[in-house]
Amino acid sequence: GYPPEMLDLDLDLEADLGIDTVKQAELFATVRAAYGIERDEKLKLRDYPTLQHVLGFVRDRAPQFATTAPTGETDGNETSGNETPAGPATVPSDDVASGFPRRVPIAVLRPTLGACAATGVDLGAGTRVVMMADLGGVAETLADQLRERGVEVLQINGAPKAKALETQLAKWRGEGAITGVYWLPALDDEGPFAELEPSAWKEATRVRVKLLATTMRALYDDIAPAHTFLVSATRMGGRHGYDAGGALSPMGGAVRGFTKAYARERGDALVKVVDVASAATPADIASALVDETLADRGVVEVGRTDDQRWSVGLAEQTVTADESRSLGADSVIVVTGAAGSIVSAITADLARASGGTFHLLDLTPEPDPADTDVERFVSDRDGLKHDLAQRITDRGDRATPALVDRELARIERLRAAHDAIEAVRSAGGTPLWYQVDLTDADAVMAVMATVRGRSPGVDVLLHCAGLEISRFLADKPQKEFDLVFDVKADGWFHLLRGLGDTPLGAAVVFSSIAGRFGNGGQTDYSSANDLLCASVSNFRTSRPGTVGIAIDWTAWASIGMASRGSIPKMMALAGIDMLPPEIGIAAVRHEITASGPGREVVVAGRLGLLLDERDELGGLDPAAATGDLGVLGPMIGDVAAWTLRDGIVVRTTLYPTVQGFLDDHRIDGTPVLPGVMGIEAFAETAALAAPGWSVVAVEDVEFLAPCKFYRDEPRTLEIIAQLHPDGDELVAECRLVGRRSLAGQGEQVTTHFTGRVRLSAEPPGPGETAVVAEPTGSVVTPQEIYRVYFHGPTYQVLAGAWRVDEGAAGRFAADLPANHDPSDRPTLMDPRLIELCFQTAGIHQLGTTGTMALPHRVARVVVRLGSGTGGWRALVTAVGEHGGADAVVVDADGVIRVELTGYETIAVPTPVDDDALVPLREAMT
């Protein structure tokens, strides 16, 4: 509601109060019910634009002014005509699930470094940087480039022991300030995991990530201010493995995870992990590392390939079940960390879905059925805690809460193990328990030999084991870092080694949002988790017969350790949702049985501060980004930002009395942005973001809300596009957003249009040919068309329309006024040729149904203008429900220049004058 003093009766319902036409219809339905006013089929909402007009409506039509509150009942026919009354609020059954969409990490395009702001790091004389060398020559090349700038390079050679490295770093620190660190070992290919021995694995992870932890702990206070940096390098393919090829050299995932976590702990410093293509040369890599040090503070994860820069974003994607991946009684499932309460619940769910054989691995021994403590954990937890304290005292120790909790945690794991075993048995399955330390290579090999001996293959390997001890790096002993890392990472390697070449249907690894986004206090946990993510991504090339799935969990609610103590409150303060068990438990089964390739999946609700931008503008320098754009189309104004969450943001101010596409596209006198100019805006923005690429199609366009220019005042619109790879093409996910300040309501933000632009390194090929039949009957004239349509001269694109078979044809008008000002700004989609399709389809719909409709959706539009010869004609076919149509535009030679498919409209409730419809009906029926 509004304070009475703010309700000026001359305020426009829509322009000033933000009450759109749907809400206006609801308002009138409520007013009529309140005052007993009969329904008027001819009532037009535009005749009542202000509160004063609404009051006049009541005075003129109410049989009497009501002095008591009316009942508010309606007659049951309120949904017809122009009015849509409000119904009772309903909560969908999947309301909780809707807050936890399925999100997957994807590679997203970044701006060129020339468009980015400087980082504030100085690589000049007097700067001292530490460099851990690779074995492929990048370190030598990078050192040469840095020395040419006057930088003193402090190079770590070979693979020193942690103590020796600490000593060397302390010596360097004593000799002067250290500005930055370049960490290069992950540029070296560790080779296929299947060919590594445990000792080689241990040494490879020690050099890549454990010595990195040693280094950054020693330099924790040095690499903290804004002018300091950590830049690590990986060679996973140039897009961090988030592409069809998957991650190469997946040990780089451990370095990436560490780097992201360190960035959370040292928010002022420049922290980046730069991923490069396998074929990148030492000179190219060295130059890229220097450039990334000097520009773009907006992202931590950077990829370099095909002369483009990438980072990692999130996209919502849904999948459906695949019968070929269903679970059954013959399924063989291996589960690690099986005594965890969360894992136990997931195991029970998978058991109910399959009734198969479960090999359950954990450090916890198989529970003794005679152990009464296991039952008391559920039935008498408080009494059990009291007895545990007494037992500790009786053995001569002090019964501290920590000791009691440690004993209780041991029993809790035994209880979870019991529940998992019983769940498998209850489902008719076979549970087999193995007590094993996953960091013991020989022990894991023995267990996996038993698994292999019982079945020819494994359907699902579920690696859930893990240990988490949160402590900032400066306070985290190396022994603790190693333990947390090894349980997950070494355990995973030992499992794969033990499995050997045994067929594996799906591998599921438990990662976390700490692995995906990094988290302060969890450099070890993030490193191990992200290594697992890169490893299953690598299955696309190393194990193509296995579906690799990584699940980035948020903290669970009601179950598991994170649901206790202060963690839920801390999560709430950070704006991060806890995960309801019913969502998390089902997610594992859903991913295992889902169609499509396996991939990393974020299972979380709101992610709060984890999605906060590191830089408000995404690292962009708007002046630099806008100043060198060259020739631009009419829908491009200024490049305002390029954020990780949204992508490129273009702000364009449009003046309705200047731009013909607005001045001559008025509905009830108010300029409205044509849908075709929204399509043009998407194409221009996508092409701007990807110079050198060609727009081949605009797809899945939805016109959600009209973009109006009230009182002929200018408006600034935002065109937002997030670009990601799709095979050999790029796809831009686009939105057109408008913002308005409303009296008493602050800023109103509306997404008017959405769509997708597809780009290719090559322009679309030449079109085929088509014949547009000449009229054999009536032709609707421009005068007759624009007696019905609202368009002014600039958008009176139809010079005539006639029926062709079950569709219609339209002739493009010659000598139209300029579409936009300045008129020499080029368009990519020739919007008025698309408008020719829209209007021709609309005339057919008017002539056959009498319904006026506006554009609502376009499945795909392709424009191949080239050197078209003019004489444009549109042919509309496949007219169906909701005005659905396909259309082409041909030139005078019959060459198809525009292809439009899946065009749909939405009916306008305003009735059309019967006399005006007569010539349209004659021509179209």
mmCIF file of N, CA, C and O in Angstrom, residues 111-181:
data_model
loop_
_atom_site.group_PDB
_atom_site.id
_atom_site.type_symbol
_atom_site.label_atom_id
_atom_site.label_comp_id
_atom_site.label_asym_id
_atom_site.label_seq_id
_atom_site.Cartn_x
_atom_site.Cartn_y
_atom_site.Cartn_z
ATOM 1 N N PRO A 111 36.338 -10.207 -21.322
ATOM 2 C CA PRO A 111 36.776 -9.167 -22.263
ATOM 3 C C PRO A 111 38.277 -9.267 -22.529
ATOM 4 O O PRO A 111 39.028 -9.893 -21.769
ATOM 5 N N THR A 112 38.700 -8.659 -23.607
ATOM 6 C CA THR A 112 40.133 -8.572 -23.868
ATOM 7 C C THR A 112 40.789 -7.757 -22.752
ATOM 8 O O THR A 112 40.150 -6.891 -22.136
ATOM 9 N N LEU A 113 42.044 -8.008 -22.506
ATOM 10 C CA LEU A 113 42.718 -7.280 -21.431
ATOM 11 C C LEU A 113 42.809 -5.790 -21.725
ATOM 12 O O LEU A 113 42.875 -4.972 -20.804
ATOM 13 N N GLY A 114 42.806 -5.424 -23.016
ATOM 14 C CA GLY A 114 42.823 -4.006 -23.347
ATOM 15 C C GLY A 114 41.593 -3.271 -22.880
ATOM 16 O O GLY A 114 41.610 -2.041 -22.748
ATOM 17 N N ALA A 115 40.495 -3.997 -22.629
ATOM 18 C CA ALA A 115 39.261 -3.379 -22.134
ATOM 19 C C ALA A 115 39.165 -3.429 -20.620
ATOM 20 O O ALA A 115 38.174 -2.966 -20.056
ATOM 21 N N CYS A 116 40.182 -3.976 -19.950
ATOM 22 C CA CYS A 116 40.123 -4.161 -18.500
ATOM 23 C C CYS A 116 40.951 -3.099 -17.774
ATOM 24 O O CYS A 116 41.915 -2.556 -18.315
ATOM 25 N N ALA A 117 40.554 -2.849 -16.550
ATOM 26 C CA ALA A 117 41.272 -1.883 -15.721
ATOM 27 C C ALA A 117 42.565 -2.491 -15.201
ATOM 28 O O ALA A 117 42.685 -3.714 -15.036
ATOM 29 N N ALA A 118 43.529 -1.640 -14.920
ATOM 30 C CA ALA A 118 44.796 -2.094 -14.350
ATOM 31 C C ALA A 118 44.568 -2.649 -12.946
ATOM 32 O O ALA A 118 43.674 -2.207 -12.217
ATOM 33 N N THR A 119 45.367 -3.623 -12.579
ATOM 34 C CA THR A 119 45.218 -4.261 -11.275
ATOM 35 C C THR A 119 45.860 -3.473 -10.150
ATOM 36 O O THR A 119 45.551 -3.696 -8.980
ATOM 37 N N GLY A 120 46.760 -2.576 -10.474
ATOM 38 C CA GLY A 120 47.507 -1.867 -9.442
ATOM 39 C C GLY A 120 48.822 -2.531 -9.090
ATOM 40 O O GLY A 120 49.603 -2.001 -8.290
ATOM 41 N N VAL A 121 49.089 -3.703 -9.665
ATOM 42 C CA VAL A 121 50.373 -4.372 -9.457
ATOM 43 C C VAL A 121 51.418 -3.715 -10.356
ATOM 44 O O VAL A 121 51.163 -3.449 -11.533
ATOM 45 N N ASP A 122 52.592 -3.489 -9.809
ATOM 46 C CA ASP A 122 53.700 -2.884 -10.566
ATOM 47 C C ASP A 122 54.780 -3.933 -10.792
ATOM 48 O O ASP A 122 55.371 -4.443 -9.847
ATOM 49 N N LEU A 123 54.985 -4.271 -12.054
ATOM 50 C CA LEU A 123 56.097 -5.161 -12.394
ATOM 51 C C LEU A 123 57.210 -4.309 -12.983
ATOM 52 O O LEU A 123 57.434 -4.262 -14.193
ATOM 53 N N GLY A 124 57.902 -3.635 -12.117
ATOM 54 C CA GLY A 124 58.962 -2.747 -12.559
ATOM 55 C C GLY A 124 60.175 -2.851 -11.657
ATOM 56 O O GLY A 124 60.287 -3.757 -10.811
ATOM 57 N N ALA A 125 61.078 -1.930 -11.823
ATOM 58 C CA ALA A 125 62.316 -1.919 -11.047
ATOM 59 C C ALA A 125 62.001 -1.880 -9.556
ATOM 60 O O ALA A 125 61.120 -1.138 -9.104
ATOM 61 N N GLY A 126 62.727 -2.690 -8.792
ATOM 62 C CA GLY A 126 62.530 -2.733 -7.349
ATOM 63 C C GLY A 126 61.543 -3.790 -6.905
ATOM 64 O O GLY A 126 61.428 -4.054 -5.702
ATOM 65 N N THR A 127 60.816 -4.395 -7.856
ATOM 66 C CA THR A 127 59.848 -5.437 -7.506
ATOM 67 C C THR A 127 60.571 -6.770 -7.368
ATOM 68 O O THR A 127 61.426 -7.112 -8.185
ATOM 69 N N ARG A 128 60.229 -7.520 -6.333
ATOM 70 C CA ARG A 128 60.824 -8.839 -6.123
ATOM 71 C C ARG A 128 59.706 -9.881 -6.107
ATOM 72 O O ARG A 128 58.735 -9.743 -5.362
ATOM 73 N N VAL A 129 59.826 -10.907 -6.952
ATOM 74 C CA VAL A 129 58.798 -11.944 -7.026
ATOM 75 C C VAL A 129 59.433 -13.312 -6.866
ATOM 76 O O VAL A 129 60.560 -13.562 -7.323
ATOM 77 N N VAL A 130 58.685 -14.199 -6.200
ATOM 78 C CA VAL A 130 59.086 -15.588 -6.042
ATOM 79 C C VAL A 130 58.476 -16.387 -7.186
ATOM 80 O O VAL A 130 57.306 -16.197 -7.542
ATOM 81 N N MET A 131 59.251 -17.302 -7.758
ATOM 82 C CA MET A 131 58.750 -18.127 -8.849
ATOM 83 C C MET A 131 59.109 -19.587 -8.590
ATOM 84 O O MET A 131 60.272 -19.926 -8.381
ATOM 85 N N MET A 132 58.069 -20.438 -8.589
ATOM 86 C CA MET A 132 58.290 -21.882 -8.545
ATOM 87 C C MET A 132 58.261 -22.379 -9.979
ATOM 88 O O MET A 132 57.267 -22.219 -10.686
ATOM 89 N N ALA A 133 59.347 -22.984 -10.422
ATOM 90 C CA ALA A 133 59.525 -23.299 -11.832
ATOM 91 C C ALA A 133 58.758 -24.541 -12.251
ATOM 92 O O ALA A 133 58.462 -25.428 -11.446
ATOM 93 N N ASP A 134 58.447 -24.581 -13.530
ATOM 94 C CA ASP A 134 57.938 -25.779 -14.186
ATOM 95 C C ASP A 134 59.126 -26.506 -14.815
ATOM 96 O O ASP A 134 60.275 -26.079 -14.686
ATOM 97 N N LEU A 135 58.858 -27.590 -15.543
ATOM 98 C CA LEU A 135 59.917 -28.341 -16.205
ATOM 99 C C LEU A 135 59.896 -28.141 -17.715
ATOM 100 O O LEU A 135 60.688 -28.772 -18.429
ATOM 101 N N GLY A 136 59.001 -27.271 -18.201
ATOM 102 C CA GLY A 136 58.816 -27.144 -19.640
ATOM 103 C C GLY A 136 59.340 -25.862 -20.243
ATOM 104 O O GLY A 136 59.037 -25.557 -21.406
ATOM 105 N N GLY A 137 60.070 -25.073 -19.485
ATOM 106 C CA GLY A 137 60.690 -23.885 -20.045
ATOM 107 C C GLY A 137 59.929 -22.589 -19.863
ATOM 108 O O GLY A 137 60.420 -21.529 -20.257
ATOM 109 N N VAL A 138 58.749 -22.628 -19.270
ATOM 110 C CA VAL A 138 57.992 -21.388 -19.079
ATOM 111 C C VAL A 138 58.695 -20.500 -18.056
ATOM 112 O O VAL A 138 58.773 -19.274 -18.223
ATOM 113 N N ALA A 139 59.235 -21.099 -16.992
ATOM 114 C CA ALA A 139 59.875 -20.305 -15.938
ATOM 115 C C ALA A 139 61.031 -19.478 -16.490
ATOM 116 O O ALA A 139 61.164 -18.285 -16.163
ATOM 117 N N GLU A 140 61.854 -20.087 -17.324
ATOM 118 C CA GLU A 140 62.985 -19.353 -17.876
ATOM 119 C C GLU A 140 62.518 -18.190 -18.748
ATOM 120 O O GLU A 140 63.064 -17.072 -18.667
ATOM 121 N N THR A 141 61.510 -18.441 -19.571
ATOM 122 C CA THR A 141 61.001 -17.383 -20.449
ATOM 123 C C THR A 141 60.350 -16.272 -19.630
ATOM 124 O O THR A 141 60.563 -15.084 -19.900
ATOM 125 N N LEU A 142 59.554 -16.657 -18.640
ATOM 126 C CA LEU A 142 58.903 -15.654 -17.790
ATOM 127 C C LEU A 142 59.942 -14.850 -17.017
ATOM 128 O O LEU A 142 59.824 -13.617 -16.897
ATOM 129 N N ALA A 143 60.950 -15.521 -16.504
ATOM 130 C CA ALA A 143 61.997 -14.801 -15.766
ATOM 131 C C ALA A 143 62.680 -13.780 -16.661
ATOM 132 O O ALA A 143 62.965 -12.647 -16.222
ATOM 133 N N ASP A 144 62.956 -14.150 -17.910
ATOM 134 C CA ASP A 144 63.585 -13.202 -18.834
ATOM 135 C C ASP A 144 62.688 -11.987 -19.053
ATOM 136 O O ASP A 144 63.172 -10.836 -19.052
ATOM 137 N N GLN A 145 61.404 -12.215 -19.253
ATOM 138 C CA GLN A 145 60.483 -11.096 -19.477
ATOM 139 C C GLN A 145 60.410 -10.189 -18.251
ATOM 140 O O GLN A 145 60.360 -8.958 -18.379
ATOM 141 N N LEU A 146 60.401 -10.792 -17.085
ATOM 142 C CA LEU A 146 60.331 -9.990 -15.863
ATOM 143 C C LEU A 146 61.615 -9.200 -15.643
ATOM 144 O O LEU A 146 61.578 -8.022 -15.245
ATOM 145 N N ARG A 147 62.742 -9.817 -15.887
ATOM 146 C CA ARG A 147 64.010 -9.112 -15.687
ATOM 147 C C ARG A 147 64.152 -7.948 -16.652
ATOM 148 O O ARG A 147 64.768 -6.916 -16.307
ATOM 149 N N GLU A 148 63.612 -8.095 -17.853
ATOM 150 C CA GLU A 148 63.630 -6.977 -18.788
ATOM 151 C C GLU A 148 62.853 -5.778 -18.242
ATOM 152 O O GLU A 148 63.133 -4.629 -18.611
ATOM 153 N N ARG A 149 61.928 -6.033 -17.366
ATOM 154 C CA ARG A 149 61.151 -4.961 -16.736
ATOM 155 C C ARG A 149 61.833 -4.437 -15.478
ATOM 156 O O ARG A 149 61.318 -3.523 -14.839
ATOM 157 N N GLY A 150 62.915 -5.051 -15.074
ATOM 158 C CA GLY A 150 63.607 -4.635 -13.862
ATOM 159 C C GLY A 150 63.207 -5.403 -12.630
ATOM 160 O O GLY A 150 63.593 -5.036 -11.510
ATOM 161 N N VAL A 151 62.432 -6.489 -12.794
ATOM 162 C CA VAL A 151 61.958 -7.279 -11.662
ATOM 163 C C VAL A 151 63.062 -8.231 -11.212
ATOM 164 O O VAL A 151 63.738 -8.863 -12.039
ATOM 165 N N GLU A 152 63.233 -8.357 -9.897
ATOM 166 C CA GLU A 152 64.150 -9.355 -9.346
ATOM 167 C C GLU A 152 63.379 -10.660 -9.164
ATOM 168 O O GLU A 152 62.371 -10.697 -8.445
ATOM 169 N N VAL A 153 63.851 -11.720 -9.807
ATOM 170 C CA VAL A 153 63.176 -13.015 -9.772
ATOM 171 C C VAL A 153 63.871 -13.924 -8.775
ATOM 172 O O VAL A 153 65.079 -14.193 -8.891
ATOM 173 N N LEU A 154 63.130 -14.405 -7.782
ATOM 174 C CA LEU A 154 63.625 -15.316 -6.756
ATOM 175 C C LEU A 154 63.092 -16.698 -7.091
ATOM 176 O O LEU A 154 61.960 -17.041 -6.764
ATOM 177 N N GLN A 155 63.885 -17.484 -7.787
ATOM 178 C CA GLN A 155 63.376 -18.723 -8.371
ATOM 179 C C GLN A 155 63.644 -19.919 -7.471
ATOM 180 O O GLN A 155 64.762 -20.133 -7.013
ATOM 181 N N ILE A 156 62.569 -20.691 -7.238
ATOM 182 C CA ILE A 156 62.674 -21.956 -6.507
ATOM 183 C C ILE A 156 62.980 -23.036 -7.536
ATOM 184 O O ILE A 156 62.199 -23.270 -8.465
ATOM 185 N N ASN A 157 64.086 -23.668 -7.390
ATOM 186 C CA ASN A 157 64.511 -24.677 -8.351
ATOM 187 C C ASN A 157 64.293 -26.073 -7.789
ATOM 188 O O ASN A 157 64.401 -26.310 -6.583
ATOM 189 N N GLY A 158 63.969 -27.011 -8.704
ATOM 190 C CA GLY A 158 63.797 -28.395 -8.293
ATOM 191 C C GLY A 158 62.550 -28.579 -7.460
ATOM 192 O O GLY A 158 61.546 -27.886 -7.633
ATOM 193 N N ALA A 159 62.616 -29.528 -6.529
ATOM 194 C CA ALA A 159 61.462 -29.852 -5.683
ATOM 195 C C ALA A 159 61.938 -29.951 -4.241
ATOM 196 O O ALA A 159 62.087 -31.048 -3.683
ATOM 197 N N PRO A 160 62.207 -28.824 -3.591
ATOM 198 C CA PRO A 160 62.785 -28.850 -2.244
ATOM 199 C C PRO A 160 61.832 -29.442 -1.216
ATOM 200 O O PRO A 160 60.613 -29.459 -1.411
ATOM 201 N N LYS A 161 62.382 -29.900 -0.131
ATOM 202 C CA LYS A 161 61.566 -30.314 1.000
ATOM 203 C C LYS A 161 60.972 -29.069 1.651
ATOM 204 O O LYS A 161 61.484 -27.952 1.509
ATOM 205 N N ALA A 162 59.873 -29.260 2.370
ATOM 206 C CA ALA A 162 59.149 -28.121 2.938
ATOM 207 C C ALA A 162 60.044 -27.294 3.860
ATOM 208 O O ALA A 162 60.029 -26.056 3.807
ATOM 209 N N LYS A 163 60.831 -27.931 4.697
ATOM 210 C CA LYS A 163 61.682 -27.197 5.645
ATOM 211 C C LYS A 163 62.720 -26.363 4.903
ATOM 212 O O LYS A 163 62.970 -25.199 5.250
ATOM 213 N N ALA A 164 63.331 -26.959 3.875
ATOM 214 C CA ALA A 164 64.325 -26.207 3.104
ATOM 215 C C ALA A 164 63.684 -25.028 2.400
ATOM 216 O O ALA A 164 64.266 -23.933 2.324
ATOM 217 N N LEU A 165 62.471 -25.214 1.907
ATOM 218 C CA LEU A 165 61.771 -24.119 1.239
ATOM 219 C C LEU A 165 61.443 -23.012 2.235
ATOM 220 O O LEU A 165 61.603 -21.815 1.928
ATOM 221 N N GLU A 166 60.991 -23.374 3.395
ATOM 222 C CA GLU A 166 60.689 -22.370 4.424
ATOM 223 C C GLU A 166 61.937 -21.556 4.760
ATOM 224 O O GLU A 166 61.863 -20.325 4.923
ATOM 225 N N THR A 167 63.062 -22.232 4.855
ATOM 226 C CA THR A 167 64.324 -21.542 5.164
ATOM 227 C C THR A 167 64.685 -20.558 4.055
ATOM 228 O O THR A 167 65.097 -19.409 4.320
ATOM 229 N N GLN A 168 64.561 -21.000 2.815
ATOM 230 C CA GLN A 168 64.892 -20.129 1.684
ATOM 231 C C GLN A 168 63.974 -18.918 1.635
ATOM 232 O O GLN A 168 64.419 -17.783 1.419
ATOM 233 N N LEU A 169 62.671 -19.139 1.850
ATOM 234 C CA LEU A 169 61.716 -18.029 1.819
ATOM 235 C C LEU A 169 61.993 -17.037 2.938
ATOM 236 O O LEU A 169 61.891 -15.814 2.742
ATOM 237 N N ALA A 170 62.344 -17.531 4.116
ATOM 238 C CA ALA A 170 62.662 -16.644 5.238
ATOM 239 C C ALA A 170 63.880 -15.787 4.904
ATOM 240 O O ALA A 170 63.936 -14.586 5.240
ATOM 241 N N LYS A 171 64.868 -16.384 4.242
ATOM 242 C CA LYS A 171 66.059 -15.637 3.843
ATOM 243 C C LYS A 171 65.695 -14.536 2.860
ATOM 244 O O LYS A 171 66.133 -13.378 3.006
ATOM 245 N N TRP A 172 64.892 -14.876 1.845
ATOM 246 C CA TRP A 172 64.489 -13.867 0.857
ATOM 247 C C TRP A 172 63.689 -12.744 1.510
ATOM 248 O O TRP A 172 63.870 -11.571 1.172
ATOM 249 N N ARG A 173 62.811 -13.094 2.423
ATOM 250 C CA ARG A 173 62.007 -12.075 3.098
ATOM 251 C C ARG A 173 62.892 -11.122 3.885
ATOM 252 O O ARG A 173 62.635 -9.921 3.960
ATOM 253 N N GLY A 174 63.936 -11.673 4.477
ATOM 254 C CA GLY A 174 64.835 -10.835 5.263
ATOM 255 C C GLY A 174 65.638 -9.870 4.424
ATOM 256 O O GLY A 174 66.165 -8.874 4.940
ATOM 257 N N GLU A 175 65.731 -10.141 3.131
ATOM 258 C CA GLU A 175 66.516 -9.294 2.244
ATOM 259 C C GLU A 175 65.695 -8.187 1.595
ATOM 260 O O GLU A 175 66.254 -7.323 0.921
ATOM 261 N N GLY A 176 64.376 -8.205 1.782
ATOM 262 C CA GLY A 176 63.555 -7.146 1.197
ATOM 263 C C GLY A 176 62.129 -7.613 0.953
ATOM 264 O O GLY A 176 61.806 -8.809 1.063
ATOM 265 N N ALA A 177 61.266 -6.669 0.625
ATOM 266 C CA ALA A 177 59.845 -6.965 0.432
ATOM 267 C C ALA A 177 59.633 -7.852 -0.789
ATOM 268 O O ALA A 177 60.296 -7.696 -1.821
ATOM 269 N N ILE A 178 58.693 -8.773 -0.659
ATOM 270 C CA ILE A 178 58.297 -9.653 -1.768
ATOM 271 C C ILE A 178 56.912 -9.227 -2.239
ATOM 272 O O ILE A 178 55.977 -9.128 -1.433
ATOM 273 N N THR A 179 56.808 -8.956 -3.528
ATOM 274 C CA THR A 179 55.559 -8.414 -4.078
ATOM 275 C C THR A 179 54.624 -9.483 -4.591
ATOM 276 O O THR A 179 53.402 -9.320 -4.531
ATOM 277 N N GLY A 180 55.169 -10.571 -5.137
ATOM 278 C CA GLY A 180 54.279 -11.538 -5.760
ATOM 279 C C GLY A 180 54.882 -12.914 -5.875
ATOM 280 O O GLY A 180 56.069 -13.131 -5.604
ATOM 281 N N VAL A 181 54.012 -13.854 -6.294
ATOM 282 C CA VAL A 181 54.412 -15.245 -6.479
ATOM 283 C C VAL A 181 53.846 -15.734 -7.806
ATOM 284 O O VAL A 181 52.652 -15.554 -8.091
#
